[in-house]
Each structure stands twice: as structure tokens, then as C-alpha cells.
Coordinates of C-alpha atoms in Angstrom, one line a residue:
X747 CA 0.0 0.0 0.0
X748 CA 2.8 2.4 0.8
X749 CA 3.7 4.8 -2.0
X750 CA 6.9 6.9 -1.9
X751 CA 7.3 9.9 -4.2
X752 CA 10.5 11.8 -4.9
X753 CA 11.5 14.8 -2.9
X754 CA 11.1 16.9 -6.0
X755 CA 7.5 15.7 -6.4
X756 CA 6.8 16.2 -2.7
X757 CA 8.2 19.7 -2.9
X758 CA 6.0 20.6 -5.9
X759 CA 2.9 19.4 -4.0
X760 CA 3.8 21.3 -0.8
X761 CA 4.2 24.5 -2.7
X762 CA 0.8 24.0 -4.3
X763 CA -1.2 23.3 -1.1
X764 CA -0.4 26.3 1.0
X765 CA -2.7 29.3 1.0
X766 CA -3.6 32.8 2.2
X767 CA -5.4 34.4 5.1
X768 CA -5.1 37.7 7.0
X769 CA -3.1 39.8 9.6
X770 CA 0.0 42.0 10.1
X771 CA 3.1 42.2 12.3
X772 CA 4.7 45.0 14.4
X773 CA 7.6 45.8 16.8
X774 CA 6.8 46.7 20.4
X775 CA 8.6 47.8 23.5
X776 CA 8.2 44.5 25.4
X777 CA 11.5 43.6 27.1
X778 CA 13.0 47.0 26.8
X779 CA 14.2 46.8 30.4
X780 CA 16.2 43.6 29.7
X781 CA 19.9 44.6 29.9
X782 CA 21.5 41.7 28.0
X783 CA 22.5 41.8 24.4
X784 CA 19.5 41.0 22.1
X785 CA 19.4 37.5 20.5
X786 CA 18.1 37.8 16.9
X787 CA 15.8 35.4 15.2
X788 CA 14.9 35.5 11.5
X789 CA 11.4 35.2 9.9
X790 CA 11.3 35.0 6.1
X791 CA 7.8 34.8 4.7
X792 CA 6.2 35.1 1.3
X793 CA 5.0 38.6 0.6
X794 CA 1.7 39.8 -0.9
X795 CA 0.5 37.3 -3.5
X796 CA -1.3 34.0 -3.9
X797 CA 0.3 32.4 -0.8
X798 CA 0.6 35.4 1.5
X799 CA 0.1 34.6 5.2
X800 CA 0.5 37.9 7.1
X801 CA -0.8 36.3 10.4
X802 CA 2.4 34.3 10.5
X803 CA 4.5 37.5 11.2
X804 CA 2.0 38.8 13.7
X805 CA 2.1 35.5 15.6
X806 CA 5.9 35.3 15.7
X807 CA 6.2 38.9 16.9
X808 CA 3.5 38.4 19.5
X809 CA 5.4 35.3 20.8
X810 CA 8.7 37.3 21.0
X811 CA 6.8 40.0 22.9
X812 CA 5.4 37.5 25.3
X813 CA 8.8 35.9 25.9
X814 CA 10.5 39.2 26.5
X815 CA 7.7 40.4 28.8
X816 CA 8.2 37.2 30.8
X817 CA 11.9 38.0 31.3
X818 CA 13.5 37.1 28.0
X819 CA 16.0 34.2 27.9
X820 CA 18.9 33.5 30.2
X821 CA 21.3 31.1 28.4
X822 CA 22.8 28.6 30.8
X823 CA 20.9 30.3 33.7
X824 CA 23.7 32.8 34.1
X825 CA 24.4 36.4 33.4
X826 CA 22.0 39.1 32.3
X827 CA 18.6 38.2 30.9
X828 CA 18.5 38.8 27.1
X829 CA 15.6 39.9 24.9
X830 CA 14.7 38.2 21.7
X831 CA 14.5 40.4 18.5
X832 CA 12.7 39.4 15.4
X833 CA 14.4 40.2 12.1
X834 CA 11.5 39.8 9.6
X835 CA 11.5 40.0 5.9
X836 CA 8.7 39.5 3.4
X837 CA 9.9 38.1 0.1
X838 CA 7.6 39.2 -2.7
X839 CA 8.9 36.7 -5.2
X840 CA 6.1 37.5 -7.7
X841 CA 7.8 40.8 -8.5
X842 CA 11.4 39.8 -7.6
X843 CA 12.5 36.2 -8.0
X844 CA 15.6 36.9 -5.9
X845 CA 13.7 38.5 -3.0
X846 CA 13.9 35.4 -0.8
X847 CA 17.7 35.1 -1.3
X848 CA 18.1 38.8 -0.4
X849 CA 16.1 38.3 2.8
X850 CA 18.4 35.4 3.7
X851 CA 21.5 37.5 3.1
X852 CA 20.1 40.4 5.2
X853 CA 19.2 38.0 8.1
X854 CA 22.6 36.4 8.1
X855 CA 24.2 39.8 8.0
X856 CA 22.2 40.7 11.1
X857 CA 23.8 37.7 12.8
X858 CA 20.6 35.9 13.6
X859 CA 21.1 32.6 15.4
X860 CA 18.0 30.9 14.0
X861 CA 15.1 31.2 11.6
X862 CA 11.6 30.5 12.9
X863 CA 8.6 29.5 10.8
X864 CA 10.2 30.2 7.5
X865 CA 7.5 30.2 4.8
X866 CA 9.0 30.8 1.4
X867 CA 9.7 28.4 -1.5
X868 CA 13.5 28.8 -2.0
X869 CA 16.2 26.1 -1.9
X870 CA 18.7 29.0 -2.0
X871 CA 17.5 30.3 1.3
X872 CA 17.9 27.0 3.1
X873 CA 21.4 26.5 1.5
X874 CA 22.4 30.0 2.6
X875 CA 21.4 29.3 6.2
X876 CA 23.2 26.0 6.1
X877 CA 26.3 27.7 4.9
X878 CA 26.1 30.1 7.8
X879 CA 25.4 27.3 10.2
X880 CA 22.1 28.7 11.2
X881 CA 19.1 26.3 11.8
X882 CA 15.7 27.0 10.4
X883 CA 13.3 25.9 13.1
X884 CA 9.7 25.2 12.3
X885 CA 10.3 25.8 8.6
X886 CA 7.2 25.3 6.4
X887 CA 8.3 22.5 4.2
X888 CA 7.9 23.4 0.5
X889 CA 11.2 22.7 -1.4
X890 CA 13.6 19.8 -1.7
X891 CA 16.0 21.4 0.7
X892 CA 13.3 21.8 3.3
X893 CA 12.9 18.0 3.2
X894 CA 16.6 17.1 3.2
X895 CA 19.0 19.9 4.3
X896 CA 20.5 19.4 7.8
X897 CA 19.8 23.0 8.6
X898 CA 16.0 22.4 8.2
X899 CA 14.2 21.6 11.4
X900 CA 10.4 21.5 10.7
X901 CA 8.2 20.6 13.6
X902 CA 5.3 19.2 11.5
X903 CA 4.7 16.9 8.5
X904 CA 3.3 19.7 6.4
X905 CA 1.5 19.4 3.1
X906 CA 2.9 15.9 2.2
X907 CA 1.6 14.4 5.4
X908 CA -1.7 16.4 5.4
X909 CA -2.4 15.5 1.8
X910 CA -1.8 11.8 2.4
X911 CA -4.0 11.9 5.4
X912 CA -7.2 13.2 3.7
X913 CA -8.2 9.9 2.3
X914 CA -7.5 8.1 5.6
X915 CA -9.6 10.7 7.4
X916 CA -12.5 10.1 5.1
X917 CA -12.3 6.4 5.5
X918 CA -12.0 6.6 9.3
X919 CA -15.2 8.7 9.2
X920 CA -17.0 5.9 7.3
X921 CA -16.4 6.6 3.6
X922 CA -15.4 3.7 1.5
X923 CA -14.7 5.2 -1.9
X924 CA -12.8 8.5 -2.2
X925 CA -12.5 10.9 -5.1
X926 CA -9.7 13.5 -5.3
X927 CA -10.5 17.1 -6.2
X928 CA -7.5 19.4 -6.7
X929 CA -5.9 22.1 -8.8
X930 CA -5.2 21.6 -12.5
X931 CA -1.4 21.8 -12.4
X932 CA 1.6 19.5 -12.5
X933 CA 1.7 19.4 -8.7
X934 CA -2.0 18.7 -8.6
X935 CA -1.5 15.6 -10.7
X936 CA 0.6 14.2 -7.8
X937 CA -2.2 14.4 -5.2
X938 CA -4.0 11.2 -6.1
X939 CA -0.8 9.2 -5.4
X940 CA -0.6 10.8 -1.9
X941 CA -4.3 10.1 -1.1
X942 CA -4.1 6.5 -2.4
X943 CA -1.0 5.8 -0.2
X944 CA -3.1 5.5 2.9
X945 CA -6.4 4.2 1.6
X946 CA -7.5 0.7 2.8
X947 CA -7.2 -0.4 -0.8
X948 CA -5.8 1.4 -3.9
X949 CA -9.1 0.5 -5.6
X950 CA -10.9 2.7 -3.1
X951 CA -9.7 5.8 -5.1
X952 CA -12.6 6.5 -7.5
X953 CA -11.4 9.2 -9.8
X954 CA -9.5 12.5 -9.8
X955 CA -10.9 15.8 -10.8
X956 CA -8.7 18.8 -11.6
X957 CA -10.1 22.3 -11.2
X958 CA -8.9 25.7 -12.5
X959 CA -7.0 27.9 -10.0
X960 CA -9.0 30.9 -11.4
X961 CA -11.7 31.6 -8.8
X962 CA -13.7 33.4 -11.4
X963 CA -13.9 30.3 -13.6
X964 CA -17.3 28.6 -14.0
X965 CA -16.9 25.1 -12.5
X966 CA -20.6 24.3 -12.2
X967 CA -20.4 21.4 -14.7
X968 CA -17.5 19.9 -12.9
X969 CA -19.2 20.1 -9.6
X970 CA -22.2 18.3 -11.1
X971 CA -20.0 15.6 -12.5
X972 CA -18.4 15.0 -9.2
X973 CA -21.7 14.9 -7.4
X974 CA -23.2 12.5 -10.0
X975 CA -20.3 10.1 -9.5
X976 CA -21.4 9.8 -5.8
X977 CA -18.1 8.9 -4.1
X978 CA -18.5 8.4 -0.4
X979 CA -15.9 11.0 0.2
X980 CA -14.1 13.8 -1.5
X981 CA -10.4 14.7 -0.7
X982 CA -10.2 18.3 -1.6
X983 CA -6.8 19.9 -1.9
X984 CA -6.7 23.4 -3.4
X985 CA -6.1 27.0 -2.5
X986 CA -8.2 28.7 0.2
X987 CA -10.5 30.5 -2.3
X988 CA -10.9 27.4 -4.5
X989 CA -11.5 25.2 -1.5
X990 CA -14.4 27.4 -0.3
X991 CA -15.9 27.7 -3.8
X992 CA -15.7 23.9 -4.3
X993 CA -17.3 23.0 -1.0
X994 CA -20.3 25.4 -1.7
X995 CA -20.4 24.2 -5.3
X996 CA -20.5 20.5 -4.5
X997 CA -23.3 21.0 -1.9
X998 CA -25.3 23.1 -4.3
X999 CA -24.9 20.3 -6.9
X1000 CA -26.5 17.9 -4.5
X1001 CA -23.4 16.1 -3.2
X1002 CA -24.2 14.8 0.3
X1003 CA -21.0 12.7 1.0
X1004 CA -18.1 13.6 3.2
X1005 CA -15.5 16.2 2.3
X1006 CA -12.0 16.4 3.8
X1007 CA -9.6 19.4 3.4
X1008 CA -6.1 20.3 4.8
X1009 CA -5.8 22.8 7.5
X1010 CA -3.5 25.0 5.5
X1011 CA -6.4 25.7 3.1
X1012 CA -8.9 27.0 5.6
X1013 CA -9.1 29.6 8.3
X1014 CA -11.7 31.0 10.8
X1015 CA -12.7 33.6 8.2
X1016 CA -13.1 31.1 5.3
X1017 CA -15.1 28.6 7.4
X1018 CA -17.4 31.4 8.5
X1019 CA -18.2 32.3 4.9
X1020 CA -19.2 28.8 4.1
X1021 CA -22.2 28.8 6.4
X1022 CA -24.2 25.6 6.4
X1023 CA -22.3 24.2 3.4
X1024 CA -19.2 23.9 5.6
X1025 CA -20.8 21.9 8.4
X1026 CA -19.3 18.5 8.8
X1027 CA -16.2 19.2 6.7
X1028 CA -13.2 17.2 7.9
X1029 CA -10.1 19.2 8.5
X1030 CA -6.7 17.4 8.6
X1031 CA -4.3 19.4 10.8
X1032 CA -0.7 19.1 12.1
X1033 CA -1.8 20.7 15.3
X1034 CA -4.5 20.6 17.9
X1035 CA -7.5 22.7 17.0
X1036 CA -7.2 26.3 18.2
X1037 CA -10.7 26.0 19.6
X1038 CA -9.5 23.3 22.1
X1039 CA -8.6 25.7 24.9
X1040 CA -8.8 22.7 27.3
X1041 CA -5.3 22.1 26.1
X1042 CA -3.2 24.4 28.2
X1043 CA -0.8 25.1 25.4
X1044 CA -3.6 26.1 23.0
X1045 CA -4.9 28.3 25.7
X1046 CA -1.4 29.8 26.1
X1047 CA -1.3 30.5 22.4
X1048 CA -4.8 32.2 22.4
X1049 CA -3.9 34.3 25.5
X1050 CA -0.5 35.4 24.1
X1051 CA -2.1 36.4 20.8
X1052 CA -4.8 38.4 22.6
X1053 CA -2.3 40.2 24.8
X1054 CA 0.8 40.7 22.7
X1055 CA -0.3 40.9 19.1
X1056 CA -1.1 44.0 17.2
X1057 CA -4.7 43.2 16.4
X1058 CA -6.5 39.9 15.9
X1059 CA -4.4 36.9 14.9
X1060 CA -6.3 34.0 13.2
X1061 CA -5.3 30.7 14.7
X1062 CA -4.1 29.1 11.5
X1063 CA -1.6 26.3 11.0
X1064 CA 0.9 29.0 10.1
X1065 CA 0.4 31.1 13.2
X1066 CA 0.5 28.0 15.5
X1067 CA 3.7 26.9 13.8
X1068 CA 5.4 30.2 14.2
X1069 CA 4.4 30.4 17.8
X1070 CA 5.6 26.9 18.6
X1071 CA 8.9 27.3 16.8
X1072 CA 9.7 30.6 18.6
X1073 CA 9.0 29.1 22.0
X1074 CA 11.1 26.0 21.1
X1075 CA 14.1 28.1 20.2
X1076 CA 13.7 30.2 23.4
X1077 CA 13.4 27.1 25.6
X1078 CA 16.6 25.6 24.0
X1079 CA 18.5 28.8 24.4
X1080 CA 17.8 28.8 28.2
X1081 CA 19.6 25.5 28.4
X1082 CA 22.6 26.5 26.3
X1083 CA 25.8 28.2 27.3
X1084 CA 26.9 28.8 23.7
X1085 CA 24.5 31.2 22.0
X1086 CA 25.1 30.6 18.3
X1087 CA 23.5 28.9 15.3
X1088 CA 26.1 26.1 15.5
X1089 CA 25.3 25.5 19.2
X1090 CA 21.6 25.6 18.6
X1091 CA 21.9 23.1 15.7
X1092 CA 23.8 20.7 17.9
X1093 CA 21.2 21.1 20.7
X1094 CA 18.3 20.3 18.3
X1095 CA 19.7 17.4 16.2
X1096 CA 18.4 14.1 17.5
X1097 CA 16.7 15.7 20.5
X1098 CA 13.2 15.0 21.8
X1099 CA 10.7 17.9 21.4
X1100 CA 7.5 18.6 23.3
X1101 CA 5.5 21.5 22.0
X1102 CA 2.2 20.6 23.6
X1103 CA -0.1 21.2 20.6
X1104 CA 1.0 17.9 19.0
X1105 CA 2.4 14.6 20.1
X1106 CA 6.1 14.7 21.3
X1107 CA 8.6 13.7 18.6
X1108 CA 12.3 13.3 18.1
X1109 CA 14.2 15.1 15.3
X1110 CA 15.5 12.5 12.9
X1111 CA 12.7 10.0 13.4
X1112 CA 11.9 8.0 10.2
X1113 CA 8.5 8.4 8.4
X1114 CA 6.7 6.4 5.8
X1115 CA 7.4 9.0 3.1
X1116 CA 11.1 8.5 3.7
X1117 CA 11.7 12.3 4.0
X1118 CA 14.7 12.7 6.4
X1119 CA 13.8 16.1 7.8
X1120 CA 10.1 15.5 8.6
X1121 CA 10.2 14.5 12.3
X1122 CA 6.7 13.3 12.7
X1123 CA 3.7 11.8 10.9
X1124 CA 1.0 12.6 13.4
X1125 CA -2.1 14.5 12.4
X1126 CA -5.4 15.4 13.9
X1127 CA -8.8 14.7 12.2
X1128 CA -10.9 17.8 13.1
X1129 CA -14.5 18.6 12.1
X1130 CA -16.4 21.8 11.3
X1131 CA -19.2 22.2 13.8
X1132 CA -21.3 25.3 14.4
X1133 CA -19.0 27.2 12.0
X1134 CA -15.8 26.4 14.0
X1135 CA -13.1 23.8 13.5
X1136 CA -13.3 21.4 16.5
X1137 CA -10.9 18.8 17.7
X1138 CA -12.1 15.2 18.0
X1139 CA -13.3 14.0 21.4
X1140 CA -10.3 13.6 23.6
X1141 CA -8.1 15.6 21.2
X1142 CA -6.3 12.6 19.9
X1143 CA -3.9 12.4 17.0
X1144 CA -3.6 9.7 14.2
X1145 CA -0.1 8.2 13.5
X1146 CA 0.2 7.9 9.7
X1147 CA 3.3 5.7 10.1
X1148 CA 1.1 3.2 11.8
X1149 CA -1.6 3.4 9.1
X1150 CA 1.0 3.0 6.3
X1151 CA 2.1 -0.3 7.8
X1152 CA -1.4 -1.8 7.6

């Protein structure tokens, strides 16, 4: 049953399945009374365009504010407490293909000791950080270097794992046959292979439908065709706008089966716009649902965003990832005596990690996709209820490595 795709293919898919939401970031005066030398962290993110996630920067800055307000970091428990400083750069690669590389050079020139939550598709950025011996912690995996470079330290499985899990989520919810609906692009053609990898039987995949990325395109006939085929479940992997349009279109066409999407393609705002059409949608996520404030770490995230951010921060995968990555770096710095990228890399490699919003994992752990830098294959199957994305009862996660062995 297991199907392994090349790193290049996985990178193409990852780049195609991330999407856009809302927000902004700002500097504040938190930690201004800390007397130690600032420790600089880098955040490089895609600028305005089709995959813009401005809430990522807001979440990272709010986390830095919270850490500084709580006393900053004190490496080795000795000396003066030191504030964190976020060196952020938005790479508008639509207008400048070299923008991401320029951001990397600027961050390295600023002597950052780590990147947090990097979200830009550029092998050159990863290679530049590796050359400077600076780890990229919580990087959003999109390119071949994200999957393989020793400077890359993602803390989730990202789009490859989420895509593979959509079919499994549908079958766990009672669907037998699954149809794939995704974008009409070379990377979209890879999606059925991912979904098939974790189905109970390869024969359970009942067709693939490829939609235009143009949200103004008339897809009525395609929605009717999908509905008429009557698959038990639809694994929908597309941009935020196309995801919302497709869910509504399928329901209007009379489709009554189950629909599963990846968490990187939805947000609080996009779910709210769906209304009744969104009810029951399955959301496959790398992290616990932001609505599950019974989880103390989720509550901490919500509280820190409310107190330390400049305006509302949507609790997306991107925001949660940036928050967790920044806290992870701060925690490791408190236990180190050598404050450097090299020292942090050594402290991270092969270490056990507990972020609280997902199961614990160890950097370097193997996964069924055989991607060396993805440290975990655990996802949560969430459901839209009452217009909100809700965790399953008990907040449990599914181990895709275990599913792949069955």
C-alpha cells in the first residue's frame, strides 16, 4: 500500500497546497528593560501574492513580545537576561525572483542565530542558512532542501503528510470510496498518489478531478459531474478560495458525501463564509484545534495572541507553527551556554521535542514517506461544527506511520 514519491515531487505538492489568510506584524517595547544583548531570530515569509500569510509574522512577533515580557532568555541560567529580537522580511517573489535570497543575506548579515517559521519556497534560502550554520526551526516544508537539508528543522509533517491523510480521514469517518479534487497543475497531478497511499485499498480511489485555479472560472459542470459520481468522500486539496468555492459548489450540486480538506487551506474567516455548506467538513491538521482551549498550550497561544499581538491573529496552522517554533528556540537557548547557530543546531539534532499542541517527537525520526527532515507523521482529524473547527473527542492524533504499515 505504501507509495513513496520523490523529494522533487513532494516539494511541488507542498508548494501547491499552502494558501492565504489575513493579519500583520509590528515591533513593540516589550522587554525594553532587559539589559542583556538581544538575541536575533529571523522570519522570512512570502510577501503579498497568492500564498501570503500575514498572520504568521503577527504570531511570531507576539510570541517574541510574550517571551520578552516574561523575562526574556537567560542562556545557561547565568548572566543578564537577554531579549529576543525578530528580524523579519517578506519576500515578494512574484515581482522579484531573488527576493527570498536577499532576505536570507540580510538575516545572516544581522547575525541571527535561528530562523523561525520560514515560509518561502526557495532552496537557495535553506542553503544560505546551512552555509552560515544557522538552523531553520519550524520551517514550512515546500522545497527539496526543506525536506533534506541538515539546517532544516520542521516541527510538523506539512503538506505531504496532510495530503496523504485526507483519504485516511474520510475512511475513518465511514467513507469507502474516495475521489480526489485538486488544482489543474503538474503538482495537482501528484495528489491522487498521496491520497491513495493511505487508503484501505488502492481500488478505493474513485477518480480524480482537476479544477482551474482561477476563482472566477465557472466550475458548475465539474461540480455536477463529481456529485453525479457519488463517491463516499471527496479529498479536496486546493487554495483557500478554490476550497471554499468547491465546498459550496458541491453542496449546491447535491453532493451529500463527506469532504476532507487540509488545515493550510482553511481559516476562521473562510469557514465562517461557508455557512451551512461547511458543516461536517473534515479538516486534517498538524496541530490541535485552536478552539480546544482545554489544552493548556492552546490556551497559552490564544492568550498570548490576545495580549501581545497588534490586532487579531487568526489561529491558522501558520500562526500556530510560528508560535511553537519561537517558543522551542527560546526554551533551548535557556539550556545552552553557547549562543550561536552552530550551538543551537547541535542542541536540536536528534533531540526530543515537546510543543504541547501535537504529540512529542524526536528530530531525525523516520517516516513512511522517507523524508529525512520530517520529524513526525501525526495529524489530527478535526470537524467543522457550528462554523468552528473542532478537535475530536479527547483531542487525539492519528499516527500515519502506523496506518502506512497496515
